Amino acid sequence: MRDVAIIGAGMIPFGRRDEDTLMEMLAYASLKALDDAGLGDKSVDAVYLANMGGGMLQHQSAIASSLVDRLSLLPAAADTVENGPASGASAIKNGLLAVASGYYDTVLVVGGEKMREVTGWRATDFVATMTHPQAEYPYGITLPGMAGMFTRLYMEKHGVTREHLLAVSLKNQEMGTLNPYAHVEMALDREGVFDSPHAVVNNPVSADPLHLYDLCPVSDGAAAIVICPLEMAKKLSKPPVLIAGFGQATDTHTLQERDDPTDLKAVTLAAKQALEMAKLKPSDISVAELHDAFTILEIAESEHVGFFKKGEGGKAAAAGKTRLGGQIPINLSGGLKARGHPVGATGVAQVVDIVWQLRHELPKTRQVKNAQTGLTVNFGGFGNNVLSFVLKRVEP
Amino acid sequence: MKKEIAITAYKCRKCGKIHYPYHDRCLECKGREFEQIKPEGDVTLLAYTAIFNLPWGFDQRYLILGVAEFENHVKAMGQIKVDSVDQLKAGMKMKPSWEPVRVQYGEDVYGLKFEPME
């Protein structure tokens, strides 16, 4: 197997992009990554495109075939990868394996989603189609609803409090104000969403015990990377970012069939595989992008990947250990909470943000000083399909 | 008229593990033969939430949902008939029923509902 590196990364601002079609967003992000890689007019061998809802929301299928045509990448191989909100990381994994095996040399991976062109009702229903079609979906359960049940159990078992959740929310929204690609560029005021009587109106319960600002927004957006063998990447001018490790694991479809519903086994396994492949420990990681679709997930994942012991993640967030300059800075992009969560794009966007960190390209307000390693967790369903990557800076 | 709870759970004939919903192979021992069983006995509430942003198909302000376990270890999701989650506590005993849980294409869709015993 060959070592594989990321040589190009690109993203378009997330948010409500009424002016763009899904295909336009995918094309813009792809061109940014191809240009960043310095490919010029050269093509790629293959394209892996992550998207969850094109069929349901845009009534469009075979999206990868359409993109290679639009970008004049013909006759590159092209596949669309659908794995719920973990589609992005799944597409990267497919590209990684294809290059590592020696079959392809240069691969474009792009993820995108356009969720804001339907009503909130429809978008919520679209995401809820991930739930079990007989045992869960008919009851009206939503992903925030699952997170609500999980949060209450996690609070009872591991002592997480609303103060801890608030710490994640405040941090990530603050980081969103510093990220020009973020959907939500609005800092929160503790009093306005927590302490004052107005908080009931400003930050109502959304999926008890989670409140509005514990949830990520519904977003449009796209992100892309270009990968190739490390040996080829070393000849380029920018520092290549090695995909040093990856892991993927699954868990039961329904939460009710897990022996302990607070145990995110797939997160633990995926991160463990990624870290072992990279020959690193959690304490070796400089910066992480975790899948905080709900504030509780940033805390729970920070414990399950091994940054903190169970029961310590919430306290660590409240103590500032996950901020820039802290023990392990998490979601300096603003995370899903502020950068946004166009489901097919998220897993790729996480990797793009880590690439920028490892190339030391971000402004001081978001850049981890001398970052050498990064970890991502892309969480599909409610933890029933999880991928993790460990990335490493390589000096050119 | 009270309707029978139309849920079928599956007990692995090899190791006895109870499954709901159906799996083609046992999650514990990979066995492929199952005895069909009905949820029976006292029901205990395990987890719950109230959601205020409902999916398409629900024309109401909020929904209270939970997961409960029957005495014979069948665990299932259902809607909960209370006005507020303040009336709920994990571990409390619930009364199950089989009632309309949503309307699709003009037809009632039946499913589990729970309400506190007291």
Tab-separated table of C-alpha atoms in Angstrom, chain A residues 8-383:
chain	number	residue	atom	x	y	z
A	8	GLY	CA	-5.319	20.371	-2.761
A	9	ALA	CA	-8.126	21.654	-0.549
A	10	GLY	CA	-11.036	23.950	-1.269
A	11	MET	CA	-14.347	25.018	0.185
A	12	ILE	CA	-17.097	27.492	-0.582
A	13	PRO	CA	-18.801	29.483	2.181
A	14	PHE	CA	-21.542	27.450	3.852
A	15	GLY	CA	-24.954	28.939	4.516
A	16	ARG	CA	-28.087	29.601	2.537
A	17	ARG	CA	-26.967	29.705	-1.099
A	18	ASP	CA	-30.187	30.355	-3.004
A	19	GLU	CA	-28.199	31.592	-5.980
A	20	ASP	CA	-26.406	28.264	-6.580
A	21	THR	CA	-27.572	24.836	-7.678
A	22	LEU	CA	-26.116	21.735	-6.048
A	23	MET	CA	-24.018	21.126	-9.151
A	24	GLU	CA	-22.658	24.674	-9.127
A	25	MET	CA	-21.594	24.361	-5.496
A	26	LEU	CA	-19.857	21.047	-6.187
A	27	ALA	CA	-18.111	22.536	-9.217
A	28	TYR	CA	-16.912	25.677	-7.363
A	29	ALA	CA	-15.433	23.661	-4.488
A	30	SER	CA	-13.833	21.172	-6.900
A	31	LEU	CA	-12.173	23.918	-8.940
A	32	LYS	CA	-10.788	25.487	-5.769
A	33	ALA	CA	-9.233	22.165	-4.739
A	34	LEU	CA	-7.890	21.436	-8.235
A	35	ASP	CA	-6.352	24.931	-8.435
A	36	ASP	CA	-4.931	24.610	-4.930
A	37	ALA	CA	-3.273	21.370	-6.024
A	38	GLY	CA	-1.748	23.218	-8.956
A	39	LEU	CA	-3.157	20.753	-11.458
A	40	GLY	CA	-3.831	23.448	-14.037
A	41	ASP	CA	-5.467	21.896	-17.070
A	42	LYS	CA	-4.523	18.359	-16.081
A	43	SER	CA	-7.283	15.899	-15.281
A	44	VAL	CA	-7.635	13.406	-12.454
A	45	ASP	CA	-7.986	9.636	-12.654
A	46	ALA	CA	-11.145	9.441	-10.565
A	47	VAL	CA	-13.764	11.482	-8.718
A	48	TYR	CA	-15.585	10.388	-5.553
A	49	LEU	CA	-18.554	12.620	-4.842
A	50	ALA	CA	-20.292	12.619	-1.451
A	51	ASN	CA	-23.946	13.559	-1.370
A	52	MET	CA	-26.881	12.337	0.690
A	53	GLY	CA	-29.956	14.099	-0.623
A	54	GLY	CA	-29.625	14.943	-4.302
A	55	GLY	CA	-32.197	12.301	-5.198
A	56	MET	CA	-34.686	13.377	-2.553
A	57	LEU	CA	-34.193	17.153	-2.427
A	58	GLN	CA	-33.106	18.083	-5.967
A	59	HIS	CA	-34.651	15.138	-7.809
A	60	GLN	CA	-31.240	14.506	-9.329
A	61	SER	CA	-29.301	11.247	-9.481
A	62	ALA	CA	-25.939	10.076	-10.892
A	63	ILE	CA	-24.456	13.366	-9.698
A	64	ALA	CA	-20.800	12.325	-10.044
A	65	SER	CA	-21.290	11.595	-13.754
A	66	SER	CA	-22.745	15.041	-14.203
A	67	LEU	CA	-19.885	16.742	-12.321
A	68	VAL	CA	-17.042	15.167	-14.336
A	69	ASP	CA	-18.777	16.318	-17.493
A	70	ARG	CA	-19.290	19.851	-16.170
A	71	LEU	CA	-15.636	20.080	-15.038
A	72	SER	CA	-14.285	18.539	-18.241
A	73	LEU	CA	-12.622	15.759	-16.307
A	74	LEU	CA	-13.754	13.125	-18.822
A	75	PRO	CA	-12.992	10.211	-19.025
A	76	ALA	CA	-12.169	10.105	-15.266
A	77	ALA	CA	-13.907	7.371	-13.279
A	78	ALA	CA	-16.752	8.845	-11.232
A	79	ASP	CA	-18.777	7.516	-8.297
A	80	THR	CA	-21.345	9.057	-5.999
A	81	VAL	CA	-20.993	7.943	-2.380
A	82	GLU	CA	-24.018	8.067	-0.076
A	83	ASN	CA	-23.475	7.247	3.597
A	84	GLY	CA	-25.766	9.694	5.379
A	85	PRO	CA	-23.946	12.508	7.185
A	86	ALA	CA	-20.741	10.429	6.971
A	87	SER	CA	-20.834	10.482	3.157
A	88	GLY	CA	-17.919	12.951	3.009
A	89	ALA	CA	-15.520	10.810	4.997
A	90	SER	CA	-16.709	7.692	3.171
A	91	ALA	CA	-15.887	9.307	-0.173
A	92	ILE	CA	-12.409	10.245	1.115
A	93	LYS	CA	-11.904	6.668	2.302
A	94	ASN	CA	-12.806	5.357	-1.154
A	95	GLY	CA	-10.360	7.738	-2.801
A	96	LEU	CA	-7.671	6.929	-0.264
A	97	LEU	CA	-7.949	3.179	-0.853
A	98	ALA	CA	-7.949	3.637	-4.625
A	99	VAL	CA	-4.696	5.652	-4.527
A	100	ALA	CA	-3.080	3.542	-1.793
A	101	SER	CA	-3.722	0.395	-3.832
A	102	GLY	CA	-1.867	1.853	-6.774
A	103	TYR	CA	-4.878	1.761	-9.071
A	104	TYR	CA	-5.264	5.532	-9.413
A	105	ASP	CA	-2.695	8.290	-8.951
A	106	THR	CA	-4.728	11.492	-8.705
A	107	VAL	CA	-8.212	11.586	-7.220
A	108	LEU	CA	-10.660	14.419	-6.560
A	109	VAL	CA	-13.000	13.965	-3.581
A	110	VAL	CA	-15.846	16.454	-3.276
A	111	GLY	CA	-18.832	16.590	-0.943
A	112	GLY	CA	-21.854	18.838	-1.189
A	113	GLU	CA	-25.431	19.290	-0.135
A	114	LYS	CA	-28.206	21.767	-0.841
A	115	MET	CA	-30.702	21.552	2.003
A	116	ARG	CA	-32.140	25.059	2.226
A	117	GLU	CA	-34.248	24.950	-0.906
A	118	VAL	CA	-36.886	22.904	0.904
A	119	THR	CA	-38.845	23.922	4.012
A	120	GLY	CA	-37.537	23.096	7.488
A	121	TRP	CA	-40.277	20.441	7.731
A	122	ARG	CA	-39.010	18.723	4.579
A	123	ALA	CA	-35.330	19.019	5.544
A	124	THR	CA	-36.058	17.512	8.979
A	125	ASP	CA	-37.967	14.676	7.338
A	126	PHE	CA	-35.160	14.115	4.816
A	127	VAL	CA	-32.593	13.688	7.592
A	128	ALA	CA	-35.013	11.487	9.576
A	129	THR	CA	-35.099	8.985	6.696
A	130	MET	CA	-31.883	7.634	8.245
A	131	THR	CA	-33.893	6.257	11.161
A	132	HIS	CA	-35.325	2.733	11.118
A	133	PRO	CA	-38.260	2.695	8.661
A	134	GLN	CA	-40.522	0.554	10.845
A	135	ALA	CA	-39.253	0.833	14.422
A	136	GLU	CA	-38.472	4.578	14.543
A	137	TYR	CA	-39.458	6.738	11.557
A	138	PRO	CA	-43.268	6.346	11.781
A	139	TYR	CA	-43.280	7.867	15.275
A	140	GLY	CA	-41.897	11.203	14.085
A	141	ILE	CA	-38.464	10.789	15.635
A	142	THR	CA	-35.849	13.172	14.285
A	143	LEU	CA	-32.065	13.204	14.646
A	144	PRO	CA	-32.335	16.048	17.203
A	145	GLY	CA	-34.890	13.873	19.021
A	146	MET	CA	-32.413	10.998	19.187
A	147	ALA	CA	-29.774	13.429	20.408
A	148	GLY	CA	-32.217	14.666	23.066
A	149	MET	CA	-32.714	11.150	24.434
A	150	PHE	CA	-28.969	10.501	24.262
A	151	THR	CA	-28.210	13.792	26.044
A	152	ARG	CA	-30.488	13.072	28.996
A	153	LEU	CA	-28.953	9.604	29.436
A	154	TYR	CA	-25.415	10.990	29.056
A	155	MET	CA	-26.107	13.743	31.585
A	156	GLU	CA	-27.391	11.203	34.103
A	157	LYS	CA	-24.536	8.742	33.576
A	158	HIS	CA	-21.559	11.033	33.049
A	159	GLY	CA	-22.510	14.222	34.872
A	160	VAL	CA	-22.677	16.497	31.814
A	161	THR	CA	-24.573	19.695	32.617
A	162	ARG	CA	-26.226	22.432	30.565
A	163	GLU	CA	-23.253	24.631	31.534
A	164	HIS	CA	-20.969	22.163	29.742
A	165	LEU	CA	-23.155	22.157	26.630
A	166	LEU	CA	-23.217	25.951	26.728
A	167	ALA	CA	-19.404	26.077	26.792
A	168	VAL	CA	-19.299	24.146	23.495
A	169	SER	CA	-21.956	26.338	21.954
A	170	LEU	CA	-20.252	29.608	22.961
A	171	LYS	CA	-16.826	28.410	21.773
A	172	ASN	CA	-17.976	27.131	18.404
A	173	GLN	CA	-20.135	30.124	17.592
A	174	GLU	CA	-17.240	32.415	18.550
A	175	MET	CA	-14.975	30.472	16.192
A	176	GLY	CA	-17.652	30.766	13.488
A	177	THR	CA	-17.321	34.553	13.615
A	178	LEU	CA	-13.633	34.112	12.703
A	179	ASN	CA	-14.253	31.695	9.836
A	180	PRO	CA	-15.283	33.277	6.523
A	181	TYR	CA	-16.667	29.901	5.392
A	182	ALA	CA	-19.017	29.537	8.380
A	183	HIS	CA	-22.782	29.518	8.007
A	184	VAL	CA	-23.360	31.122	11.418
A	185	GLU	CA	-21.158	34.143	12.016
A	186	MET	CA	-22.834	35.309	15.206
A	187	ALA	CA	-21.232	35.145	18.634
A	188	LEU	CA	-23.549	34.138	21.435
A	189	ASP	CA	-23.880	35.993	24.686
A	190	ARG	CA	-24.153	33.768	27.737
A	191	GLU	CA	-26.784	35.969	29.315
A	192	GLY	CA	-28.913	36.069	26.176
A	193	VAL	CA	-29.094	32.305	25.743
A	194	PHE	CA	-28.708	30.984	29.275
A	195	ASP	CA	-28.878	33.302	32.260
A	196	SER	CA	-31.541	35.934	31.613
A	197	PRO	CA	-35.346	35.539	31.459
A	198	HIS	CA	-35.066	36.324	27.717
A	199	ALA	CA	-33.099	33.103	27.218
A	200	VAL	CA	-36.390	31.181	27.187
A	201	VAL	CA	-37.366	33.092	24.049
A	202	ASN	CA	-33.903	33.409	22.466
A	203	ASN	CA	-32.895	29.814	23.064
A	204	PRO	CA	-36.026	27.672	23.369
A	205	VAL	CA	-36.059	23.926	23.934
A	206	SER	CA	-35.725	22.180	20.603
A	207	ALA	CA	-35.300	18.512	21.529
A	208	ASP	CA	-35.462	18.313	25.299
A	209	PRO	CA	-33.044	18.764	27.053
A	210	LEU	CA	-31.279	20.307	24.036
A	211	HIS	CA	-32.023	23.931	23.169
A	212	LEU	CA	-31.906	25.749	19.840
A	213	TYR	CA	-28.242	26.743	20.204
A	214	ASP	CA	-27.234	23.170	20.995
A	215	LEU	CA	-28.084	22.229	17.398
A	216	CYS	CA	-26.226	22.811	14.139
A	217	PRO	CA	-27.975	24.737	11.373
A	218	VAL	CA	-29.369	23.247	8.148
A	219	SER	CA	-26.927	24.396	5.465
A	220	ASP	CA	-25.951	24.493	1.828
A	221	GLY	CA	-22.271	24.036	1.002
A	222	ALA	CA	-19.499	22.042	-0.608
A	223	ALA	CA	-15.854	21.165	0.047
A	224	ALA	CA	-13.209	19.243	-1.900
A	225	ILE	CA	-9.713	17.761	-1.695
A	226	VAL	CA	-7.242	16.316	-4.207
A	227	ILE	CA	-5.116	13.345	-3.182
A	228	CYS	CA	-2.162	11.505	-4.720
A	229	PRO	CA	0.714	9.235	-3.622
A	230	LEU	CA	2.975	10.913	-1.034
A	231	GLU	CA	6.036	10.480	-3.234
A	232	MET	CA	4.366	12.537	-5.983
A	233	ALA	CA	3.151	15.104	-3.435
A	234	LYS	CA	6.675	15.706	-2.132
A	235	LYS	CA	7.638	17.203	-5.484
A	236	LEU	CA	5.051	19.980	-5.107
A	237	SER	CA	5.641	23.320	-3.428
A	238	LYS	CA	3.037	23.193	-0.632
A	239	PRO	CA	3.613	20.944	2.381
A	240	PRO	CA	1.739	17.714	1.662
A	241	VAL	CA	-0.636	16.481	4.331
A	242	LEU	CA	-0.344	12.741	4.835
A	243	ILE	CA	-3.484	10.715	5.500
A	244	ALA	CA	-1.649	8.840	8.233
A	245	GLY	CA	-4.571	6.788	9.457
A	246	PHE	CA	-8.230	6.088	8.981
A	247	GLY	CA	-10.846	4.005	10.706
A	248	GLN	CA	-14.482	3.150	10.190
A	249	ALA	CA	-16.925	1.258	12.355
A	250	THR	CA	-20.669	0.650	12.559
A	251	ASP	CA	-23.185	0.110	15.336
A	252	THR	CA	-26.834	-0.958	15.616
A	253	HIS	CA	-29.343	0.993	13.556
A	254	THR	CA	-31.645	1.663	16.517
A	255	LEU	CA	-30.381	3.163	19.772
A	256	GLN	CA	-32.637	0.791	21.724
A	257	GLU	CA	-30.614	-2.262	20.677
A	258	ARG	CA	-27.348	-0.949	22.133
A	259	ASP	CA	-26.440	-2.511	25.473
A	260	ASP	CA	-25.474	0.948	26.708
A	261	PRO	CA	-26.974	3.693	24.508
A	262	THR	CA	-24.473	6.217	25.919
A	263	ASP	CA	-21.535	4.170	24.614
A	264	LEU	CA	-20.618	5.371	21.105
A	265	LYS	CA	-18.741	2.200	20.204
A	266	ALA	CA	-18.310	3.097	16.542
A	267	VAL	CA	-16.608	6.392	17.485
A	268	THR	CA	-14.209	4.609	19.826
A	269	LEU	CA	-13.358	1.953	17.244
A	270	ALA	CA	-12.988	4.280	14.267
A	271	ALA	CA	-10.671	6.660	16.150
A	272	LYS	CA	-8.685	3.777	17.639
A	273	GLN	CA	-8.105	2.294	14.175
A	274	ALA	CA	-7.073	5.671	12.771
A	275	LEU	CA	-4.680	6.425	15.621
A	276	GLU	CA	-3.135	2.947	15.559
A	277	MET	CA	-2.585	3.122	11.805
A	278	ALA	CA	-0.871	6.496	12.305
A	279	LYS	CA	1.092	5.103	15.270
A	280	LEU	CA	-0.094	7.998	17.428
A	281	LYS	CA	-1.867	8.429	20.760
A	282	PRO	CA	-4.748	10.852	21.404
A	283	SER	CA	-2.309	13.054	23.315
A	284	ASP	CA	-0.164	13.388	20.146
A	285	ILE	CA	-2.950	15.186	18.260
A	286	SER	CA	-2.524	18.955	17.755
A	287	VAL	CA	-6.062	19.823	16.646
A	288	ALA	CA	-9.383	18.023	16.049
A	289	GLU	CA	-12.579	18.492	14.082
A	290	LEU	CA	-15.339	16.495	15.770
A	291	HIS	CA	-18.886	15.996	14.493
A	292	ASP	CA	-20.810	18.387	16.766
A	293	ALA	CA	-24.203	18.225	15.058
A	294	PHE	CA	-25.347	18.643	18.675
A	295	THR	CA	-23.196	20.121	21.453
A	296	ILE	CA	-23.418	16.881	23.422
A	297	LEU	CA	-21.649	15.064	20.570
A	298	GLU	CA	-18.516	17.215	20.804
A	299	ILE	CA	-18.276	16.341	24.492
A	300	ALA	CA	-19.101	12.641	24.050
A	301	GLU	CA	-16.757	12.232	21.062
A	302	SER	CA	-13.905	14.021	22.883
A	303	GLU	CA	-14.209	11.283	25.495
A	304	HIS	CA	-14.734	8.375	23.108
A	305	VAL	CA	-11.671	9.172	20.967
A	306	GLY	CA	-9.577	9.355	24.134
A	307	PHE	CA	-8.859	13.071	24.583
A	308	PHE	CA	-10.565	12.950	27.992
A	309	LYS	CA	-11.803	10.248	30.339
A	310	LYS	CA	-15.534	9.526	30.437
A	311	GLY	CA	-17.204	12.205	32.512
A	312	GLU	CA	-14.369	14.703	31.973
A	313	GLY	CA	-15.210	16.029	28.490
A	314	GLY	CA	-17.864	18.477	29.648
A	315	LYS	CA	-15.684	19.829	32.440
A	316	ALA	CA	-12.777	20.158	30.002
A	317	ALA	CA	-14.930	22.192	27.590
A	318	ALA	CA	-16.103	24.456	30.416
A	319	ALA	CA	-12.493	24.892	31.600
A	320	GLY	CA	-11.371	26.029	28.139
A	321	LYS	CA	-9.231	22.973	27.450
A	322	THR	CA	-10.768	22.588	23.980
A	323	ARG	CA	-10.224	26.223	22.943
A	324	LEU	CA	-7.317	27.562	20.898
A	325	GLY	CA	-4.288	27.330	23.188
A	326	GLY	CA	-5.947	24.647	25.317
A	327	GLN	CA	-4.963	21.020	25.855
A	328	ILE	CA	-6.656	19.866	22.623
A	329	PRO	CA	-8.268	22.556	20.468
A	330	ILE	CA	-11.521	21.207	19.000
A	331	ASN	CA	-13.597	22.624	16.151
A	332	LEU	CA	-11.650	25.830	15.561
A	333	SER	CA	-13.653	26.050	12.313
A	334	GLY	CA	-16.773	26.543	14.415
A	335	GLY	CA	-17.627	22.890	13.836
A	336	LEU	CA	-20.936	21.788	12.419
A	337	LYS	CA	-22.465	24.063	15.038
A	338	ALA	CA	-21.264	27.247	13.295
A	339	ARG	CA	-19.569	26.284	10.014
A	340	GLY	CA	-22.819	24.472	9.261
A	341	HIS	CA	-23.829	20.963	8.281
A	342	PRO	CA	-24.580	20.396	4.596
A	343	VAL	CA	-24.614	16.672	5.280
A	344	GLY	CA	-22.728	15.382	2.240
A	345	ALA	CA	-20.068	18.094	2.550
A	346	THR	CA	-19.294	17.868	6.257
A	347	GLY	CA	-16.784	15.000	6.293
A	348	VAL	CA	-14.771	16.641	3.503
A	349	ALA	CA	-14.992	20.098	5.113
A	350	GLN	CA	-13.565	18.715	8.368
A	351	VAL	CA	-10.543	17.404	6.471
A	352	VAL	CA	-10.137	20.686	4.545
A	353	ASP	CA	-10.041	22.613	7.824
A	354	ILE	CA	-7.408	20.254	9.241
A	355	VAL	CA	-5.341	20.574	6.030
A	356	TRP	CA	-5.339	24.358	6.446
A	357	GLN	CA	-4.298	23.921	10.091
A	358	LEU	CA	-1.425	21.585	9.180
A	359	ARG	CA	-0.204	23.863	6.405
A	360	HIS	CA	-0.250	26.723	8.936
A	361	GLU	CA	-2.361	28.809	6.551
A	362	LEU	CA	-5.020	30.116	8.949
A	363	PRO	CA	-5.054	33.496	10.681
A	364	LYS	CA	-3.627	33.551	14.221
A	365	THR	CA	-7.096	33.687	15.742
A	366	ARG	CA	-7.792	30.134	14.510
A	367	GLN	CA	-4.351	28.648	13.872
A	368	VAL	CA	-2.890	26.120	16.322
A	369	LYS	CA	0.754	27.111	16.588
A	370	ASN	CA	3.025	24.650	14.794
A	371	ALA	CA	0.207	22.102	14.341
A	372	GLN	CA	1.642	18.782	13.168
A	373	THR	CA	-1.249	16.323	13.500
A	374	GLY	CA	-5.031	16.476	13.252
A	375	LEU	CA	-7.947	14.125	13.844
A	376	THR	CA	-11.481	14.128	12.438
A	377	VAL	CA	-14.646	12.273	13.389
A	378	ASN	CA	-17.516	12.137	10.880
A	379	PHE	CA	-20.620	10.679	12.558
A	380	GLY	CA	-23.294	9.016	10.417
A	381	GLY	CA	-26.850	8.271	11.523
A	382	PHE	CA	-26.881	8.431	15.271
A	383	GLY	CA	-23.435	6.890	15.568
